[in-house]
Amino acid sequence: SAVISQKPSRDICQRGTSLTIQCQVDSQVTMMFWYRQQPGQSLTLIATANQGSEATYESGFVIDKFPISRPNLTFSTLTVSNMSPEDSSIYLCSVLRSEETQYFGPGTRLLVL
Amino acid sequence: QKEVEQDPGPLSVPEGAIVSLNCTYSNSAFQYFMWYRQYSRKGPELLMYTYSSGNKEDGRFTAQVDKSSKYISLFIRDSQPSDSATYLCAMMNSGGYQKVTFGIGTKLQVIP
């Protein structure tokens, strides 16, 4: 398994501001992922973050809105920029341990007013 | 049509009941089938995974995959209140890591 922590665990933000979410893993991993989980919707992949390369974004998500950093093999950040109430969601990071095994962090609960 | 369909519930059962959770899918290329359990205010945790068709058992949990019908199931025997959670099915193509497609999740409540 993998121990994954996220900071902050929750936050309430004003529209127009930005929030950076941190994800820390207890061991080195190549692939890290950022997901969004909104009420009534399935987990949606935002981007894949590999160390040493630019993040790969899924359709509907852009780097200007969700910039990602991956400075080393145990850490990544996701920034939610210029927030609006539609960005209220749970944001989850996950890591890949084998082809079929993903482990998720506890999530960051974001409310944008 | 969504690639993966899952009834969001909620599903309420008495303690000790057998629970059946199901997903259907449309992409015949899916080869890996996973079930995640997500407790309230927690991240999803991998419960079971199955490659291709067949059954897999782990304690009180049994995962079944019927690729001919594009239908997967998770059975929970002797359900406990601690099983109360949201269960997400997930699927993936084979051939190295591929993007995982998740169902919406079924919320299960086991009543003591």
PDB file of C-alpha atoms in Angstrom:
ATOM      1  CA  SER A   1       0.000   0.000   0.000  1.00  0.00           C
ATOM      2  CA  ALA A   2       0.971   3.675   0.078  1.00  0.00           C
ATOM      3  CA  VAL A   3       0.494   6.338   2.717  1.00  0.00           C
ATOM      4  CA  ILE A   4      -0.674   9.559   1.115  1.00  0.00           C
ATOM      5  CA  SER A   5      -1.372  12.817   2.880  1.00  0.00           C
ATOM      6  CA  GLN A   6      -3.008  15.952   1.544  1.00  0.00           C
ATOM      7  CA  LYS A   7      -3.011  19.504   2.810  1.00  0.00           C
ATOM      8  CA  PRO A   8      -5.272  21.267   3.480  1.00  0.00           C
ATOM      9  CA  SER A   9      -7.961  18.738   4.336  1.00  0.00           C
ATOM     10  CA  ARG A  10     -10.617  21.372   3.721  1.00  0.00           C
ATOM     11  CA  ASP A  11     -10.909  25.040   2.968  1.00  0.00           C
ATOM     12  CA  ILE A  12     -13.451  27.749   2.300  1.00  0.00           C
ATOM     13  CA  CYS A  13     -12.304  30.306  -0.258  1.00  0.00           C
ATOM     14  CA  GLN A  14     -13.606  33.444  -1.883  1.00  0.00           C
ATOM     15  CA  ARG A  15     -14.238  33.532  -5.614  1.00  0.00           C
ATOM     16  CA  GLY A  16     -11.363  34.895  -7.647  1.00  0.00           C
ATOM     17  CA  THR A  17      -8.700  33.581  -5.298  1.00  0.00           C
ATOM     18  CA  SER A  18      -6.400  30.567  -5.749  1.00  0.00           C
ATOM     19  CA  LEU A  19      -5.696  27.562  -3.548  1.00  0.00           C
ATOM     20  CA  THR A  20      -2.711  25.214  -3.695  1.00  0.00           C
ATOM     21  CA  ILE A  21      -3.249  21.642  -2.556  1.00  0.00           C
ATOM     22  CA  GLN A  22      -0.272  19.552  -1.508  1.00  0.00           C
ATOM     23  CA  CYS A  23       0.097  15.793  -1.865  1.00  0.00           C
ATOM     24  CA  GLN A  24       2.856  13.878  -0.054  1.00  0.00           C
ATOM     25  CA  VAL A  25       3.583  10.159  -0.521  1.00  0.00           C
ATOM     26  CA  ASP A  26       5.589   8.003   1.874  1.00  0.00           C
ATOM     27  CA  SER A  27       7.689   6.467  -0.909  1.00  0.00           C
ATOM     28  CA  GLN A  28       8.878   7.305  -4.399  1.00  0.00           C
ATOM     29  CA  VAL A  29       6.358   6.881  -7.190  1.00  0.00           C
ATOM     30  CA  THR A  30       6.580   7.629 -10.879  1.00  0.00           C
ATOM     31  CA  MET A  31       2.963   8.433 -11.677  1.00  0.00           C
ATOM     32  CA  MET A  32       0.748  10.699  -9.613  1.00  0.00           C
ATOM     33  CA  PHE A  33      -2.764  11.750 -10.512  1.00  0.00           C
ATOM     34  CA  TRP A  34      -5.153  14.511  -9.563  1.00  0.00           C
ATOM     35  CA  TYR A  35      -8.895  13.848  -9.539  1.00  0.00           C
ATOM     36  CA  ARG A  36     -12.003  15.859  -8.863  1.00  0.00           C
ATOM     37  CA  GLN A  37     -15.058  14.351  -7.179  1.00  0.00           C
ATOM     38  CA  GLN A  38     -18.219  16.411  -7.367  1.00  0.00           C
ATOM     39  CA  PRO A  39     -21.575  15.475  -5.835  1.00  0.00           C
ATOM     40  CA  GLY A  40     -23.535  13.160  -8.088  1.00  0.00           C
ATOM     41  CA  GLN A  41     -20.622  12.674 -10.466  1.00  0.00           C
ATOM     42  CA  SER A  42     -17.976  10.003 -10.883  1.00  0.00           C
ATOM     43  CA  LEU A  43     -14.329  10.574 -10.097  1.00  0.00           C
ATOM     44  CA  THR A  44     -12.905  12.682 -12.902  1.00  0.00           C
ATOM     45  CA  LEU A  45      -9.240  12.706 -13.799  1.00  0.00           C
ATOM     46  CA  ILE A  46      -7.821  16.224 -14.043  1.00  0.00           C
ATOM     47  CA  ALA A  47      -4.233  15.436 -14.974  1.00  0.00           C
ATOM     48  CA  THR A  48      -1.354  12.986 -14.686  1.00  0.00           C
ATOM     49  CA  ALA A  49       1.829  14.321 -13.116  1.00  0.00           C
ATOM     50  CA  ASN A  50       5.118  12.566 -13.828  1.00  0.00           C
ATOM     51  CA  GLN A  51       8.306  13.790 -12.229  1.00  0.00           C
ATOM     52  CA  GLY A  52      10.557  15.599 -14.659  1.00  0.00           C
ATOM     53  CA  SER A  53       7.945  16.292 -17.300  1.00  0.00           C
ATOM     54  CA  GLU A  54       4.964  18.538 -17.883  1.00  0.00           C
ATOM     55  CA  ALA A  55       1.662  17.339 -16.521  1.00  0.00           C
ATOM     56  CA  THR A  56      -0.764  15.784 -18.993  1.00  0.00           C
ATOM     57  CA  TYR A  57      -4.253  17.274 -18.764  1.00  0.00           C
ATOM     58  CA  GLU A  58      -7.542  15.574 -19.611  1.00  0.00           C
ATOM     59  CA  SER A  59     -10.101  17.080 -21.918  1.00  0.00           C
ATOM     60  CA  GLY A  60     -11.857  19.975 -20.222  1.00  0.00           C
ATOM     61  CA  PHE A  61      -8.969  20.850 -17.910  1.00  0.00           C
ATOM     62  CA  VAL A  62      -6.257  23.389 -18.714  1.00  0.00           C
ATOM     63  CA  ILE A  63      -2.931  24.285 -17.180  1.00  0.00           C
ATOM     64  CA  ASP A  64      -3.857  27.933 -16.604  1.00  0.00           C
ATOM     65  CA  LYS A  65      -6.754  26.890 -14.388  1.00  0.00           C
ATOM     66  CA  PHE A  66      -5.102  23.883 -12.697  1.00  0.00           C
ATOM     67  CA  PRO A  67      -1.310  24.317 -12.693  1.00  0.00           C
ATOM     68  CA  ILE A  68       0.516  21.291 -11.298  1.00  0.00           C
ATOM     69  CA  SER A  69       4.021  20.924  -9.942  1.00  0.00           C
ATOM     70  CA  ARG A  70       5.929  17.665  -9.450  1.00  0.00           C
ATOM     71  CA  PRO A  71       9.324  18.626  -8.044  1.00  0.00           C
ATOM     72  CA  ASN A  72      10.303  15.114  -6.886  1.00  0.00           C
ATOM     73  CA  LEU A  73       9.099  11.520  -6.697  1.00  0.00           C
ATOM     74  CA  THR A  74       7.186  11.936  -3.412  1.00  0.00           C
ATOM     75  CA  PHE A  75       5.434  15.292  -3.759  1.00  0.00           C
ATOM     76  CA  SER A  76       3.035  17.182  -6.012  1.00  0.00           C
ATOM     77  CA  THR A  77       0.845  20.261  -5.836  1.00  0.00           C
ATOM     78  CA  LEU A  78      -2.349  21.215  -7.623  1.00  0.00           C
ATOM     79  CA  THR A  79      -3.432  24.846  -7.736  1.00  0.00           C
ATOM     80  CA  VAL A  80      -7.033  25.784  -8.381  1.00  0.00           C
ATOM     81  CA  SER A  81      -6.798  29.263  -9.883  1.00  0.00           C
ATOM     82  CA  ASN A  82      -9.266  32.118 -10.081  1.00  0.00           C
ATOM     83  CA  MET A  83     -11.853  30.035  -8.292  1.00  0.00           C
ATOM     84  CA  SER A  84     -15.599  30.154  -8.835  1.00  0.00           C
ATOM     85  CA  PRO A  85     -18.372  28.344  -6.945  1.00  0.00           C
ATOM     86  CA  GLU A  86     -18.321  25.676  -9.695  1.00  0.00           C
ATOM     87  CA  ASP A  87     -14.878  24.649  -8.448  1.00  0.00           C
ATOM     88  CA  SER A  88     -16.368  23.527  -5.138  1.00  0.00           C
ATOM     89  CA  SER A  89     -15.467  19.868  -4.992  1.00  0.00           C
ATOM     90  CA  ILE A  90     -13.294  17.226  -3.390  1.00  0.00           C
ATOM     91  CA  TYR A  91      -9.833  17.100  -4.924  1.00  0.00           C
ATOM     92  CA  LEU A  92      -7.921  13.829  -4.603  1.00  0.00           C
ATOM     93  CA  CYS A  93      -4.399  12.834  -5.453  1.00  0.00           C
ATOM     94  CA  SER A  94      -3.523   9.242  -6.173  1.00  0.00           C
ATOM     95  CA  VAL A  95      -0.446   7.179  -6.997  1.00  0.00           C
ATOM     96  CA  LEU A  96       0.119   4.087  -9.059  1.00  0.00           C
ATOM     97  CA  ARG A  97       1.691   1.056  -7.387  1.00  0.00           C
ATOM     98  CA  SER A  98       1.189  -1.423 -10.213  1.00  0.00           C
ATOM     99  CA  GLU A  99      -0.744  -1.451 -13.467  1.00  0.00           C
ATOM    100  CA  GLU A 100      -4.035  -2.078 -11.755  1.00  0.00           C
ATOM    101  CA  THR A 101      -3.488  -0.588  -8.303  1.00  0.00           C
ATOM    102  CA  GLN A 102      -4.116   3.054  -7.485  1.00  0.00           C
ATOM    103  CA  TYR A 103      -4.026   4.436  -3.974  1.00  0.00           C
ATOM    104  CA  PHE A 104      -5.815   7.634  -3.070  1.00  0.00           C
ATOM    105  CA  GLY A 105      -5.157  10.366  -0.584  1.00  0.00           C
ATOM    106  CA  PRO A 106      -7.856  11.463   1.882  1.00  0.00           C
ATOM    107  CA  GLY A 107      -8.961  14.360  -0.297  1.00  0.00           C
ATOM    108  CA  THR A 108      -9.226  18.132   0.049  1.00  0.00           C
ATOM    109  CA  ARG A 109     -12.737  19.497   0.457  1.00  0.00           C
ATOM    110  CA  LEU A 110     -13.031  22.884  -1.183  1.00  0.00           C
ATOM    111  CA  LEU A 111     -15.958  25.258  -0.890  1.00  0.00           C
ATOM    112  CA  VAL A 112     -15.879  28.433  -2.975  1.00  0.00           C
ATOM    113  CA  LEU A 113     -18.215  31.223  -1.953  1.00  0.00           C
TER     114      LEU A 113
ATOM    115  CA  GLN B   1     -24.404   6.972 -22.814  1.00  0.00           C
ATOM    116  CA  LYS B   2     -21.799   6.823 -20.048  1.00  0.00           C
ATOM    117  CA  GLU B   3     -19.005   4.278 -20.406  1.00  0.00           C
ATOM    118  CA  VAL B   4     -19.773   2.949 -16.925  1.00  0.00           C
ATOM    119  CA  GLU B   5     -23.239   2.913 -15.368  1.00  0.00           C
ATOM    120  CA  GLN B   6     -23.775   2.432 -11.651  1.00  0.00           C
ATOM    121  CA  ASP B   7     -26.902   2.961  -9.572  1.00  0.00           C
ATOM    122  CA  PRO B   8     -26.100   5.629  -6.972  1.00  0.00           C
ATOM    123  CA  GLY B   9     -28.588   4.213  -4.456  1.00  0.00           C
ATOM    124  CA  PRO B  10     -28.811   4.680  -1.551  1.00  0.00           C
ATOM    125  CA  LEU B  11     -29.145   1.010  -0.733  1.00  0.00           C
ATOM    126  CA  SER B  12     -30.230   0.125   2.809  1.00  0.00           C
ATOM    127  CA  VAL B  13     -29.977  -3.439   4.093  1.00  0.00           C
ATOM    128  CA  PRO B  14     -30.257  -5.059   7.523  1.00  0.00           C
ATOM    129  CA  GLU B  15     -27.120  -6.351   9.201  1.00  0.00           C
ATOM    130  CA  GLY B  16     -26.274  -9.868   8.074  1.00  0.00           C
ATOM    131  CA  ALA B  17     -27.841  -9.488   4.621  1.00  0.00           C
ATOM    132  CA  ILE B  18     -26.113 -10.366   1.368  1.00  0.00           C
ATOM    133  CA  VAL B  19     -25.452  -7.210  -0.624  1.00  0.00           C
ATOM    134  CA  SER B  20     -25.191  -7.136  -4.401  1.00  0.00           C
ATOM    135  CA  LEU B  21     -23.619  -4.106  -6.070  1.00  0.00           C
ATOM    136  CA  ASN B  22     -23.453  -3.878  -9.832  1.00  0.00           C
ATOM    137  CA  CYS B  23     -22.076  -1.935 -12.775  1.00  0.00           C
ATOM    138  CA  THR B  24     -22.573  -2.168 -16.495  1.00  0.00           C
ATOM    139  CA  TYR B  25     -20.197  -0.850 -19.103  1.00  0.00           C
ATOM    140  CA  SER B  26     -20.060  -0.248 -22.823  1.00  0.00           C
ATOM    141  CA  ASN B  27     -16.335  -0.368 -23.656  1.00  0.00           C
ATOM    142  CA  SER B  28     -15.437  -3.939 -24.641  1.00  0.00           C
ATOM    143  CA  ALA B  29     -11.724  -3.082 -24.352  1.00  0.00           C
ATOM    144  CA  PHE B  30     -11.893  -2.949 -20.537  1.00  0.00           C
ATOM    145  CA  GLN B  31      -9.842  -5.785 -19.045  1.00  0.00           C
ATOM    146  CA  TYR B  32      -9.188  -4.713 -15.455  1.00  0.00           C
ATOM    147  CA  PHE B  33     -12.149  -4.337 -13.107  1.00  0.00           C
ATOM    148  CA  MET B  34     -11.807  -2.808  -9.683  1.00  0.00           C
ATOM    149  CA  TRP B  35     -13.996  -2.054  -6.693  1.00  0.00           C
ATOM    150  CA  TYR B  36     -13.179   0.799  -4.355  1.00  0.00           C
ATOM    151  CA  ARG B  37     -14.751   1.541  -1.000  1.00  0.00           C
ATOM    152  CA  GLN B  38     -15.050   5.132   0.153  1.00  0.00           C
ATOM    153  CA  TYR B  39     -16.038   6.024   3.675  1.00  0.00           C
ATOM    154  CA  SER B  40     -17.498   9.437   4.367  1.00  0.00           C
ATOM    155  CA  ARG B  41     -14.828  12.165   4.309  1.00  0.00           C
ATOM    156  CA  LYS B  42     -12.147   9.705   3.191  1.00  0.00           C
ATOM    157  CA  GLY B  43     -10.456   8.875  -0.096  1.00  0.00           C
ATOM    158  CA  PRO B  44     -11.373   5.714  -2.031  1.00  0.00           C
ATOM    159  CA  GLU B  45      -9.523   2.536  -1.003  1.00  0.00           C
ATOM    160  CA  LEU B  46      -8.989  -0.381  -3.351  1.00  0.00           C
ATOM    161  CA  LEU B  47     -11.092  -3.344  -2.256  1.00  0.00           C
ATOM    162  CA  MET B  48     -10.627  -5.860  -5.041  1.00  0.00           C
ATOM    163  CA  TYR B  49      -9.505  -6.105  -8.627  1.00  0.00           C
ATOM    164  CA  THR B  50     -10.099  -8.737 -11.272  1.00  0.00           C
ATOM    165  CA  TYR B  51      -8.469  -9.268 -14.615  1.00  0.00           C
ATOM    166  CA  SER B  52     -10.813 -10.290 -17.425  1.00  0.00           C
ATOM    167  CA  SER B  53     -13.775 -12.551 -16.666  1.00  0.00           C
ATOM    168  CA  GLY B  54     -14.400 -14.756 -13.664  1.00  0.00           C
ATOM    169  CA  ASN B  55     -14.814 -14.609  -9.933  1.00  0.00           C
ATOM    170  CA  LYS B  56     -12.519 -13.524  -7.147  1.00  0.00           C
ATOM    171  CA  GLU B  57     -13.165 -14.006  -3.451  1.00  0.00           C
ATOM    172  CA  ASP B  58     -11.609 -12.258  -0.479  1.00  0.00           C
ATOM    173  CA  GLY B  59     -13.199 -12.988   2.869  1.00  0.00           C
ATOM    174  CA  ARG B  60     -16.791 -11.760   2.816  1.00  0.00           C
ATOM    175  CA  PHE B  61     -16.319 -10.086  -0.570  1.00  0.00           C
ATOM    176  CA  THR B  62     -16.749 -11.696  -3.990  1.00  0.00           C
ATOM    177  CA  ALA B  63     -16.178  -9.880  -7.275  1.00  0.00           C
ATOM    178  CA  GLN B  64     -17.679 -11.242 -10.483  1.00  0.00           C
ATOM    179  CA  VAL B  65     -17.039 -10.172 -14.054  1.00  0.00           C
ATOM    180  CA  ASP B  66     -19.186 -11.215 -17.009  1.00  0.00           C
ATOM    181  CA  LYS B  67     -17.547  -9.719 -20.065  1.00  0.00           C
ATOM    182  CA  SER B  68     -20.095 -11.224 -22.449  1.00  0.00           C
ATOM    183  CA  SER B  69     -22.813  -9.172 -20.737  1.00  0.00           C
ATOM    184  CA  LYS B  70     -20.498  -6.259 -19.858  1.00  0.00           C
ATOM    185  CA  TYR B  71     -21.627  -6.592 -16.253  1.00  0.00           C
ATOM    186  CA  ILE B  72     -19.666  -6.699 -13.015  1.00  0.00           C
ATOM    187  CA  SER B  73     -20.822  -7.359  -9.478  1.00  0.00           C
ATOM    188  CA  LEU B  74     -19.557  -7.135  -5.930  1.00  0.00           C
ATOM    189  CA  PHE B  75     -21.211  -9.344  -3.327  1.00  0.00           C
ATOM    190  CA  ILE B  76     -20.852  -8.740   0.382  1.00  0.00           C
ATOM    191  CA  ARG B  77     -21.842 -11.619   2.643  1.00  0.00           C
ATOM    192  CA  ASP B  78     -22.900 -11.200   6.257  1.00  0.00           C
ATOM    193  CA  SER B  79     -22.931  -7.428   5.860  1.00  0.00           C
ATOM    194  CA  GLN B  80     -21.849  -5.360   8.861  1.00  0.00           C
ATOM    195  CA  PRO B  81     -22.564  -1.755   9.837  1.00  0.00           C
ATOM    196  CA  SER B  82     -18.870  -1.092   9.182  1.00  0.00           C
ATOM    197  CA  ASP B  83     -19.547  -1.900   5.511  1.00  0.00           C
ATOM    198  CA  SER B  84     -21.626   1.283   5.273  1.00  0.00           C
ATOM    199  CA  ALA B  85     -19.806   3.316   2.641  1.00  0.00           C
ATOM    200  CA  THR B  86     -19.926   4.283  -1.020  1.00  0.00           C
ATOM    201  CA  TYR B  87     -18.706   1.573  -3.393  1.00  0.00           C
ATOM    202  CA  LEU B  88     -17.207   2.644  -6.705  1.00  0.00           C
ATOM    203  CA  CYS B  89     -16.606   0.332  -9.613  1.00  0.00           C
ATOM    204  CA  ALA B  90     -13.687   1.161 -11.883  1.00  0.00           C
ATOM    205  CA  MET B  91     -12.393  -0.211 -15.174  1.00  0.00           C
ATOM    206  CA  MET B  92      -9.305  -0.001 -17.291  1.00  0.00           C
ATOM    207  CA  ASN B  93      -7.870  -1.265 -20.576  1.00  0.00           C
ATOM    208  CA  SER B  94      -4.883  -3.593 -20.497  1.00  0.00           C
ATOM    209  CA  GLY B  95      -1.433  -3.030 -21.978  1.00  0.00           C
ATOM    210  CA  GLY B  96       0.433  -1.021 -19.373  1.00  0.00           C
ATOM    211  CA  TYR B  97      -1.229   1.637 -17.272  1.00  0.00           C
ATOM    212  CA  GLN B  98      -4.300   3.133 -18.885  1.00  0.00           C
ATOM    213  CA  LYS B  99      -6.759   5.760 -17.738  1.00  0.00           C
ATOM    214  CA  VAL B 100      -9.225   4.399 -15.174  1.00  0.00           C
ATOM    215  CA  THR B 101     -12.928   5.016 -15.698  1.00  0.00           C
ATOM    216  CA  PHE B 102     -15.023   5.142 -12.540  1.00  0.00           C
ATOM    217  CA  GLY B 103     -18.687   4.582 -11.859  1.00  0.00           C
ATOM    218  CA  ILE B 104     -20.628   7.171  -9.886  1.00  0.00           C
ATOM    219  CA  GLY B 105     -20.626   4.988  -6.758  1.00  0.00           C
ATOM    220  CA  THR B 106     -23.403   3.241  -4.838  1.00  0.00           C
ATOM    221  CA  LYS B 107     -24.048   4.419  -1.299  1.00  0.00           C
ATOM    222  CA  LEU B 108     -24.649   1.466   1.013  1.00  0.00           C
ATOM    223  CA  GLN B 109     -26.084   1.625   4.509  1.00  0.00           C
ATOM    224  CA  VAL B 110     -26.123  -1.476   6.693  1.00  0.00           C
ATOM    225  CA  ILE B 111     -28.610  -1.057   9.504  1.00  0.00           C
ATOM    226  CA  PRO B 112     -27.856  -2.780  12.845  1.00  0.00           C
TER     227      PRO B 112
END
